[in-house]
Amino acid sequence: GRRAPAPQPAAGEEAAAASARAGLAAVWAALLAEQAPCTTKEFPTVSEPYARLLDGSADFHPPEEPAKRCAAQGAVCCARVAWRASSYTGLFARADFGLARLSSALPAPCGGGAVCPSAPGTLGEARVIPLVALKFFRGGAPSGNLLFGGRKTGQPEPDFFRHGLCSHYSERASWAMRPMIEAFRRHTPYPCQLGLSDFAAVGQDGSPARPPRFPWALALRPCLRGDGHFLEDLAALPAGTALFDILACPSPGAAAARAELELLGTLVTCTPFIESALERRLRFRHQRKEEDYALRPDWRVALTPAHRDYAWDHFEACGTAPAAAALPCTAWRDDTPRAARGEAGACPATPAPPGGLWPRTLALLLLLVLLRWVWPWSG
């Protein structure tokens, strides 16, 4: 089959962007070289360490480490952000060369049905557990990463784009979910919030921002709808598709007041989505929130217990301020057909987890083990 080429320089492109484009080209070429259905029958286990997501700047996990099981089912494309003017710095001002990976935290059955039908509560009704991970490249510095999730226990609708996502999760949790949150509190006092300051610290051209300026939280609002299994929906999207609007909550005070969100820009695909065996080693750094609060100690002082629960549903109810002017960007795209093993976009025949055959008590025990050790942000 034909292989889609790595992104090539665009006519008139700024020289400062060459290093960022080259970084994307190298990672994209590696993903293309190992195209294969990116799904699994495996559920996460205690063997998947969380600490490896926090530190370091590598774009791939080492091959000697086990492949990730959380969010192991997904697809990836090259992407850019069409930003609008704001006060934020670094990659918030320009991000032309990146990857967008859309995944389900637990594998969504290709024939329909719930991801874990014997689980209690809303997890037993979930058809997909959407996660979005973004990686944007910059000259002379490691890539900048953003991660987003919705309801921790997933959504009953199969449409991946049915609800918004957020860079914060709620700490509201059932007794089954509580052990998971407490396990990650050992790594950070803010187990359900991700930092944004690194994304703002260095621009696409490698210029440092002194000081970096960044919002307290980000939200994604879908620009489209799906009508089938999310992998099949993604496979049908052409380059140039607007996926999500990116909105910002500027401060803890604005979140408490349910103030209008700032429309920062729109995430746009630059290639079709592919599935790659290498996705299970693709690494998205998870920044600790305390790094943000070290730069903005006034935010830490403003936090209340309620802020622990401001997540996708809180921001989904907020309005949006009028959009600012569009910023310059390199609006590139590559529509070259993808190589594929088997039918492009076909959903592998992965059976759903057994439902009524599981004793409910056993299902609860397995769920507790799963949730005790798995971090929901693993893009």
Short mmCIF file of C-alpha atoms in Angstrom, two decimals:
data_model
loop_
_atom_site.label_atom_id
_atom_site.label_comp_id
_atom_site.label_asym_id
_atom_site.label_seq_id
_atom_site.Cartn_x
_atom_site.Cartn_y
_atom_site.Cartn_z
CA GLY A 1 0.00 0.00 0.00
CA ARG A 2 0.98 3.63 -0.31
CA ARG A 3 2.47 5.31 2.70
CA ALA A 4 1.51 8.88 3.58
CA PRO A 5 4.64 11.05 3.55
CA ALA A 6 5.82 12.93 6.60
CA PRO A 7 4.91 16.64 6.52
CA GLN A 8 7.14 18.63 4.19
CA PRO A 9 8.06 22.34 4.36
CA ALA A 10 5.39 24.69 3.09
CA ALA A 11 6.22 27.50 0.68
CA GLY A 12 7.10 30.67 2.54
CA GLU A 13 7.16 28.99 5.93
CA GLU A 14 9.15 30.81 8.61
CA ALA A 15 12.62 29.39 9.18
CA ALA A 16 11.96 29.37 12.93
CA ALA A 17 9.27 26.72 12.44
CA ALA A 18 11.61 24.28 10.67
CA SER A 19 12.73 22.55 13.88
CA ALA A 20 9.15 22.11 15.11
CA ARG A 21 8.10 20.66 11.76
CA ALA A 22 11.10 18.31 11.78
CA GLY A 23 10.18 17.04 15.24
CA LEU A 24 6.66 16.23 14.09
CA ALA A 25 7.93 14.64 10.88
CA ALA A 26 10.16 12.21 12.79
CA VAL A 27 7.42 11.04 15.16
CA TRP A 28 4.79 10.84 12.41
CA ALA A 29 7.09 8.77 10.19
CA ALA A 30 7.63 6.31 13.06
CA LEU A 31 3.87 5.99 13.59
CA LEU A 32 3.25 5.49 9.87
CA ALA A 33 5.88 2.76 9.69
CA GLU A 34 3.95 0.60 12.16
CA GLN A 35 0.35 1.06 11.04
CA ALA A 36 -1.90 -1.60 12.50
CA PRO A 37 -5.24 -1.67 14.34
CA CYS A 38 -4.73 0.09 17.68
CA THR A 39 -7.02 -1.81 19.97
CA THR A 40 -6.65 -4.49 22.59
CA LYS A 41 -8.58 -7.01 24.64
CA GLU A 42 -6.36 -6.17 27.61
CA PHE A 43 -7.61 -4.07 30.49
CA PRO A 44 -5.18 -2.01 32.61
CA THR A 45 -3.41 -3.77 35.46
CA VAL A 46 -1.06 -2.94 38.32
CA SER A 47 1.88 -3.45 35.95
CA GLU A 48 1.26 -0.08 34.27
CA PRO A 49 3.25 2.54 36.23
CA TYR A 50 1.91 6.07 36.46
CA ALA A 51 5.15 7.78 37.48
CA ARG A 52 6.65 7.37 34.00
CA LEU A 53 4.08 9.86 32.66
CA LEU A 54 5.12 12.66 35.02
CA ASP A 55 8.84 13.14 34.54
CA GLY A 56 11.10 13.36 31.52
CA SER A 57 10.49 14.77 28.07
CA ALA A 58 10.68 11.80 25.68
CA ASP A 59 7.96 11.46 23.05
CA PHE A 60 7.98 7.64 23.25
CA HIS A 61 8.20 5.22 26.13
CA PRO A 62 11.33 3.04 25.84
CA PRO A 63 10.76 -0.23 23.96
CA GLU A 64 11.91 -2.24 26.97
CA GLU A 65 9.01 -0.90 29.03
CA PRO A 66 5.59 -2.58 28.79
CA ALA A 67 3.12 -1.08 26.33
CA LYS A 68 0.40 0.96 27.97
CA ARG A 69 -2.95 -0.68 28.59
CA CYS A 70 -4.94 2.36 29.66
CA ALA A 71 -6.20 4.23 26.57
CA ALA A 72 -4.68 1.51 24.39
CA GLN A 73 -7.54 1.78 21.87
CA GLY A 74 -7.31 4.92 19.75
CA ALA A 75 -6.23 6.73 16.59
CA VAL A 76 -3.84 9.59 15.87
CA CYS A 77 -3.43 12.33 13.27
CA CYS A 78 -1.28 15.36 12.59
CA ALA A 79 -3.01 18.51 13.81
CA ARG A 80 -2.66 22.24 14.27
CA VAL A 81 -4.47 24.87 16.29
CA ALA A 82 -5.97 27.96 14.68
CA TRP A 83 -5.40 30.25 17.68
CA ARG A 84 -7.07 33.55 18.42
CA ALA A 85 -5.44 36.50 20.16
CA SER A 86 -5.09 36.12 23.92
CA SER A 87 -2.76 37.06 26.76
CA TYR A 88 -1.25 33.57 26.90
CA THR A 89 2.27 32.71 25.76
CA GLY A 90 4.34 29.91 24.28
CA LEU A 91 2.44 27.35 22.24
CA PHE A 92 -0.81 29.15 23.11
CA ALA A 93 0.27 31.77 20.55
CA ARG A 94 1.23 29.39 17.74
CA ALA A 95 1.01 25.60 17.42
CA ASP A 96 1.17 24.48 13.79
CA PHE A 97 2.90 21.11 14.07
CA GLY A 98 1.41 18.56 16.41
CA LEU A 99 -0.37 15.28 16.99
CA ALA A 100 -3.89 14.66 18.26
CA ARG A 101 -4.68 11.25 19.72
CA LEU A 102 -8.28 10.35 20.51
CA SER A 103 -8.77 7.22 22.58
CA SER A 104 -11.05 5.37 24.96
CA ALA A 105 -9.67 4.73 28.45
CA LEU A 106 -11.10 1.20 28.28
CA PRO A 107 -11.64 -0.54 24.93
CA ALA A 108 -15.04 0.17 23.37
CA PRO A 109 -16.55 -3.04 21.93
CA CYS A 110 -16.64 -2.89 18.16
CA GLY A 111 -20.02 -4.58 18.01
CA GLY A 112 -21.58 -2.04 20.35
CA GLY A 113 -22.52 -2.41 23.99
CA ALA A 114 -20.91 -1.29 27.22
CA VAL A 115 -17.18 -1.34 27.85
CA CYS A 116 -17.65 -3.15 31.16
CA PRO A 117 -21.30 -4.25 31.43
CA SER A 118 -20.98 -5.98 34.81
CA ALA A 119 -19.51 -2.92 36.52
CA PRO A 120 -21.69 -1.02 38.99
CA GLY A 121 -23.20 2.41 38.36
CA THR A 122 -22.47 4.57 35.34
CA LEU A 123 -19.35 2.60 34.35
CA GLY A 124 -21.59 -0.35 33.58
CA GLU A 125 -23.51 1.84 31.10
CA ALA A 126 -20.49 3.43 29.40
CA ARG A 127 -20.10 2.84 25.66
CA VAL A 128 -16.87 4.85 25.39
CA ILE A 129 -14.60 6.74 27.83
CA PRO A 130 -13.24 9.63 25.71
CA LEU A 131 -9.73 10.98 26.18
CA VAL A 132 -7.88 13.51 24.02
CA ALA A 133 -4.10 13.94 24.11
CA LEU A 134 -2.28 16.70 22.20
CA LYS A 135 1.44 16.98 21.51
CA PHE A 136 2.90 20.05 19.80
CA PHE A 137 6.51 20.43 18.74
CA ARG A 138 8.77 23.44 19.21
CA GLY A 139 12.30 24.36 18.27
CA GLY A 140 15.08 23.71 20.76
CA ALA A 141 12.77 22.42 23.50
CA PRO A 142 10.75 19.29 24.30
CA SER A 143 7.22 19.01 22.96
CA GLY A 144 4.32 20.60 24.82
CA ASN A 145 1.48 18.32 25.86
CA LEU A 146 -2.17 18.81 26.82
CA LEU A 147 -4.60 16.13 28.03
CA PHE A 148 -8.36 16.15 28.40
CA GLY A 149 -11.01 13.85 29.81
CA GLY A 150 -14.71 13.82 30.59
CA ARG A 151 -16.66 11.73 33.06
CA LYS A 152 -14.29 9.28 34.74
CA THR A 153 -16.74 6.42 34.26
CA GLY A 154 -17.46 7.20 30.61
CA GLN A 155 -20.65 8.08 28.76
CA PRO A 156 -23.66 5.99 27.72
CA GLU A 157 -23.68 7.45 24.20
CA PRO A 158 -21.36 5.85 21.59
CA ASP A 159 -20.71 9.27 20.00
CA PHE A 160 -17.18 10.27 21.05
CA PHE A 161 -18.08 13.93 20.41
CA ARG A 162 -21.29 13.99 22.45
CA HIS A 163 -19.84 15.90 25.43
CA GLY A 164 -17.09 18.37 26.21
CA LEU A 165 -13.79 17.46 27.87
CA CYS A 166 -11.55 19.28 30.33
CA SER A 167 -7.97 19.42 31.61
CA HIS A 168 -9.41 18.84 35.10
CA TYR A 169 -11.37 15.88 36.42
CA SER A 170 -13.81 16.10 39.30
CA GLU A 171 -12.77 14.51 42.59
CA ARG A 172 -16.38 13.50 43.18
CA ALA A 173 -16.25 9.74 43.21
CA SER A 174 -18.11 6.65 44.30
CA TRP A 175 -16.57 4.28 46.81
CA ALA A 176 -15.24 2.25 43.88
CA MET A 177 -13.44 5.23 42.32
CA ARG A 178 -12.12 6.72 45.56
CA PRO A 179 -9.11 4.36 45.90
CA MET A 180 -7.88 5.42 42.46
CA ILE A 181 -7.88 9.11 43.35
CA GLU A 182 -6.16 8.49 46.67
CA ALA A 183 -3.50 6.37 44.97
CA PHE A 184 -2.51 9.29 42.75
CA ARG A 185 -2.59 11.74 45.60
CA ARG A 186 0.67 10.07 46.62
CA HIS A 187 2.25 11.62 43.51
CA THR A 188 0.58 15.04 43.66
CA PRO A 189 -1.76 16.93 45.99
CA TYR A 190 -3.90 17.70 42.92
CA PRO A 191 -4.60 14.22 41.49
CA CYS A 192 -7.39 15.34 39.15
CA GLN A 193 -5.84 18.52 37.70
CA LEU A 194 -3.14 18.83 35.05
CA GLY A 195 -0.70 21.70 34.67
CA LEU A 196 -0.63 24.06 31.68
CA SER A 197 2.42 26.22 32.40
CA ASP A 198 4.87 24.09 30.42
CA PHE A 199 2.75 24.54 27.27
CA ALA A 200 3.08 28.30 27.78
CA ALA A 201 6.79 28.31 28.69
CA VAL A 202 8.38 28.06 25.22
CA GLY A 203 7.01 29.05 21.82
CA GLN A 204 6.97 27.04 18.62
CA ASP A 205 10.09 28.92 17.50
CA GLY A 206 11.95 28.04 20.71
CA SER A 207 11.60 31.47 22.31
CA PRO A 208 11.14 31.28 26.10
CA ALA A 209 8.30 33.22 27.70
CA ARG A 210 9.38 35.18 30.77
CA PRO A 211 7.12 34.86 32.57
CA PRO A 212 4.84 32.24 31.00
CA ARG A 213 1.16 33.22 30.97
CA PHE A 214 -1.43 30.47 30.97
CA PRO A 215 -5.05 29.82 32.03
CA TRP A 216 -6.16 27.87 35.10
CA ALA A 217 -8.06 25.24 33.09
CA LEU A 218 -8.88 24.34 29.49
CA ALA A 219 -12.05 22.86 28.04
CA LEU A 220 -12.80 21.25 24.68
CA ARG A 221 -16.14 21.68 22.93
CA PRO A 222 -16.80 19.36 19.98
CA CYS A 223 -17.23 20.83 16.50
CA LEU A 224 -18.83 17.69 15.01
CA ARG A 225 -20.83 14.60 15.89
CA GLY A 226 -20.25 10.89 15.38
CA ASP A 227 -22.74 8.14 14.65
CA GLY A 228 -20.85 4.87 15.07
CA HIS A 229 -17.86 3.30 16.78
CA PHE A 230 -15.41 6.11 17.40
CA LEU A 231 -12.54 4.47 15.48
CA GLU A 232 -14.72 4.17 12.37
CA ASP A 233 -15.91 7.76 12.76
CA LEU A 234 -12.32 9.00 13.04
CA ALA A 235 -11.18 6.98 10.02
CA ALA A 236 -13.79 8.76 7.88
CA LEU A 237 -12.63 12.30 8.73
CA PRO A 238 -10.62 14.11 6.02
CA ALA A 239 -7.67 16.39 6.64
CA GLY A 240 -8.85 19.89 7.46
CA THR A 241 -11.62 18.78 9.85
CA ALA A 242 -12.30 21.01 12.86
CA LEU A 243 -12.45 18.67 15.88
CA PHE A 244 -12.81 20.86 18.97
CA ASP A 245 -12.91 24.47 20.02
CA ILE A 246 -10.39 25.11 22.80
CA LEU A 247 -11.69 27.32 25.59
CA ALA A 248 -9.94 28.74 28.64
CA CYS A 249 -11.00 29.47 32.19
CA PRO A 250 -8.50 32.16 33.20
CA SER A 251 -8.49 31.71 36.99
CA PRO A 252 -10.02 29.87 39.94
CA GLY A 253 -12.14 32.95 40.62
CA ALA A 254 -13.59 32.89 37.11
CA ALA A 255 -14.42 29.20 37.54
CA ALA A 256 -16.27 29.83 40.80
CA ALA A 257 -18.25 32.67 39.19
CA ARG A 258 -19.11 30.54 36.14
CA ALA A 259 -17.73 33.37 34.03
CA GLU A 260 -17.72 33.15 30.25
CA LEU A 261 -14.90 31.07 28.84
CA GLU A 262 -12.35 32.52 26.44
CA LEU A 263 -12.41 31.00 22.95
CA LEU A 264 -8.70 30.44 22.36
CA GLY A 265 -8.82 28.56 19.07
CA THR A 266 -9.85 25.47 17.14
CA LEU A 267 -8.09 22.11 16.84
CA VAL A 268 -7.91 21.12 13.15
CA THR A 269 -6.69 17.88 11.57
CA CYS A 270 -3.86 18.13 9.03
CA THR A 271 -3.91 14.46 7.94
CA PRO A 272 -6.43 11.65 8.12
CA PHE A 273 -6.42 9.60 11.33
CA ILE A 274 -4.36 6.43 11.37
CA GLU A 275 -4.02 3.55 13.80
CA SER A 276 -0.50 2.48 14.69
CA ALA A 277 0.96 -0.21 16.90
CA LEU A 278 3.41 2.44 18.09
CA GLU A 279 0.59 4.45 19.70
CA ARG A 280 0.86 2.24 22.77
CA ARG A 281 4.36 3.63 23.30
CA LEU A 282 3.52 7.23 22.38
CA ARG A 283 4.10 9.34 25.48
CA PHE A 284 2.21 12.46 26.55
CA ARG A 285 3.77 14.14 29.55
CA HIS A 286 1.33 14.78 32.43
CA GLN A 287 2.38 18.01 34.16
CA ARG A 288 1.81 18.30 37.90
CA LYS A 289 -0.59 21.11 38.79
CA GLU A 290 1.62 22.32 41.62
CA GLU A 291 4.07 23.55 38.97
CA ASP A 292 1.36 25.99 37.84
CA TYR A 293 0.65 27.06 41.41
CA ALA A 294 4.34 27.70 42.05
CA LEU A 295 4.15 30.34 39.30
CA ARG A 296 0.73 31.60 40.41
CA PRO A 297 0.63 31.36 44.22
CA ASP A 298 -2.41 33.65 44.22
CA TRP A 299 -4.35 30.87 42.52
CA ARG A 300 -3.45 28.41 45.26
CA VAL A 301 -4.72 30.86 47.88
CA ALA A 302 -7.99 31.27 45.95
CA LEU A 303 -8.78 27.54 45.88
CA THR A 304 -11.79 26.28 47.82
CA PRO A 305 -13.07 22.71 48.27
CA ALA A 306 -15.50 23.36 45.41
CA HIS A 307 -12.62 23.81 42.95
CA ARG A 308 -11.80 20.11 43.24
CA ASP A 309 -15.04 19.38 41.36
CA TYR A 310 -14.87 21.92 38.52
CA ALA A 311 -14.55 19.65 35.50
CA TRP A 312 -16.13 19.02 32.08
CA ASP A 313 -19.74 19.35 33.26
CA HIS A 314 -19.05 22.59 35.15
CA PHE A 315 -17.48 24.24 32.10
CA GLU A 316 -19.96 22.74 29.64
CA ALA A 317 -22.60 24.95 31.28
CA CYS A 318 -20.54 28.16 30.92
CA GLY A 319 -21.04 30.67 28.15
CA THR A 320 -18.36 31.83 25.72
CA ALA A 321 -17.01 35.36 25.38
CA PRO A 322 -16.85 36.96 21.90
CA ALA A 323 -13.94 35.59 19.88
CA ALA A 324 -10.81 37.69 19.39
CA ALA A 325 -8.97 38.14 16.11
CA ALA A 326 -7.30 35.14 14.49
CA LEU A 327 -3.53 34.77 14.90
CA PRO A 328 -1.13 33.80 12.07
CA CYS A 329 -0.73 30.08 11.43
CA THR A 330 0.54 27.63 8.83
CA ALA A 331 -2.65 26.05 7.50
CA TRP A 332 -1.05 22.95 6.00
CA ARG A 333 -2.73 19.64 5.23
CA ASP A 334 -1.84 16.29 3.69
CA ASP A 335 -4.61 14.24 2.10
CA THR A 336 -2.33 11.47 0.82
CA PRO A 337 -4.05 8.07 1.18
CA ARG A 338 -2.82 6.05 4.11
CA ALA A 339 -1.22 2.65 4.03
CA ALA A 340 -3.20 0.16 6.08
CA ARG A 341 -3.18 -3.44 7.10
CA GLY A 342 -6.59 -4.72 6.17
CA GLU A 343 -9.52 -2.43 5.52
CA ALA A 344 -8.79 1.18 6.49
CA GLY A 345 -10.81 2.22 9.48
CA ALA A 346 -12.23 -1.24 10.04
CA CYS A 347 -12.96 -2.08 13.64
CA PRO A 348 -11.18 -5.32 14.63
CA ALA A 349 -13.41 -8.09 15.85
CA THR A 350 -12.69 -7.52 19.51
CA PRO A 351 -15.46 -9.06 21.60
CA ALA A 352 -17.08 -7.09 24.36
CA PRO A 353 -16.24 -8.12 27.92
CA PRO A 354 -18.63 -10.82 29.13
CA GLY A 355 -21.70 -9.40 30.76
CA GLY A 356 -24.28 -11.48 32.54
CA LEU A 357 -21.90 -14.44 32.86
CA TRP A 358 -19.75 -12.55 35.36
CA PRO A 359 -20.82 -12.90 38.97
CA ARG A 360 -21.44 -9.36 40.16
CA THR A 361 -19.23 -9.81 43.21
CA LEU A 362 -16.26 -10.85 41.06
CA ALA A 363 -16.87 -7.89 38.76
CA LEU A 364 -16.77 -5.51 41.71
CA LEU A 365 -13.49 -6.96 42.96
CA LEU A 366 -11.88 -6.73 39.53
CA LEU A 367 -13.12 -3.18 39.14
CA LEU A 368 -11.59 -2.15 42.46
CA VAL A 369 -8.22 -3.55 41.42
CA LEU A 370 -8.48 -1.75 38.09
CA LEU A 371 -9.48 1.61 39.50
CA ARG A 372 -7.02 1.38 42.36
CA TRP A 373 -4.08 1.57 39.98
CA VAL A 374 -5.12 3.14 36.68
CA TRP A 375 -4.80 6.86 36.05
CA PRO A 376 -7.57 8.25 33.81
CA TRP A 377 -5.36 10.73 31.94
CA SER A 378 -3.21 8.23 30.05
CA GLY A 379 -3.60 9.47 26.48
#
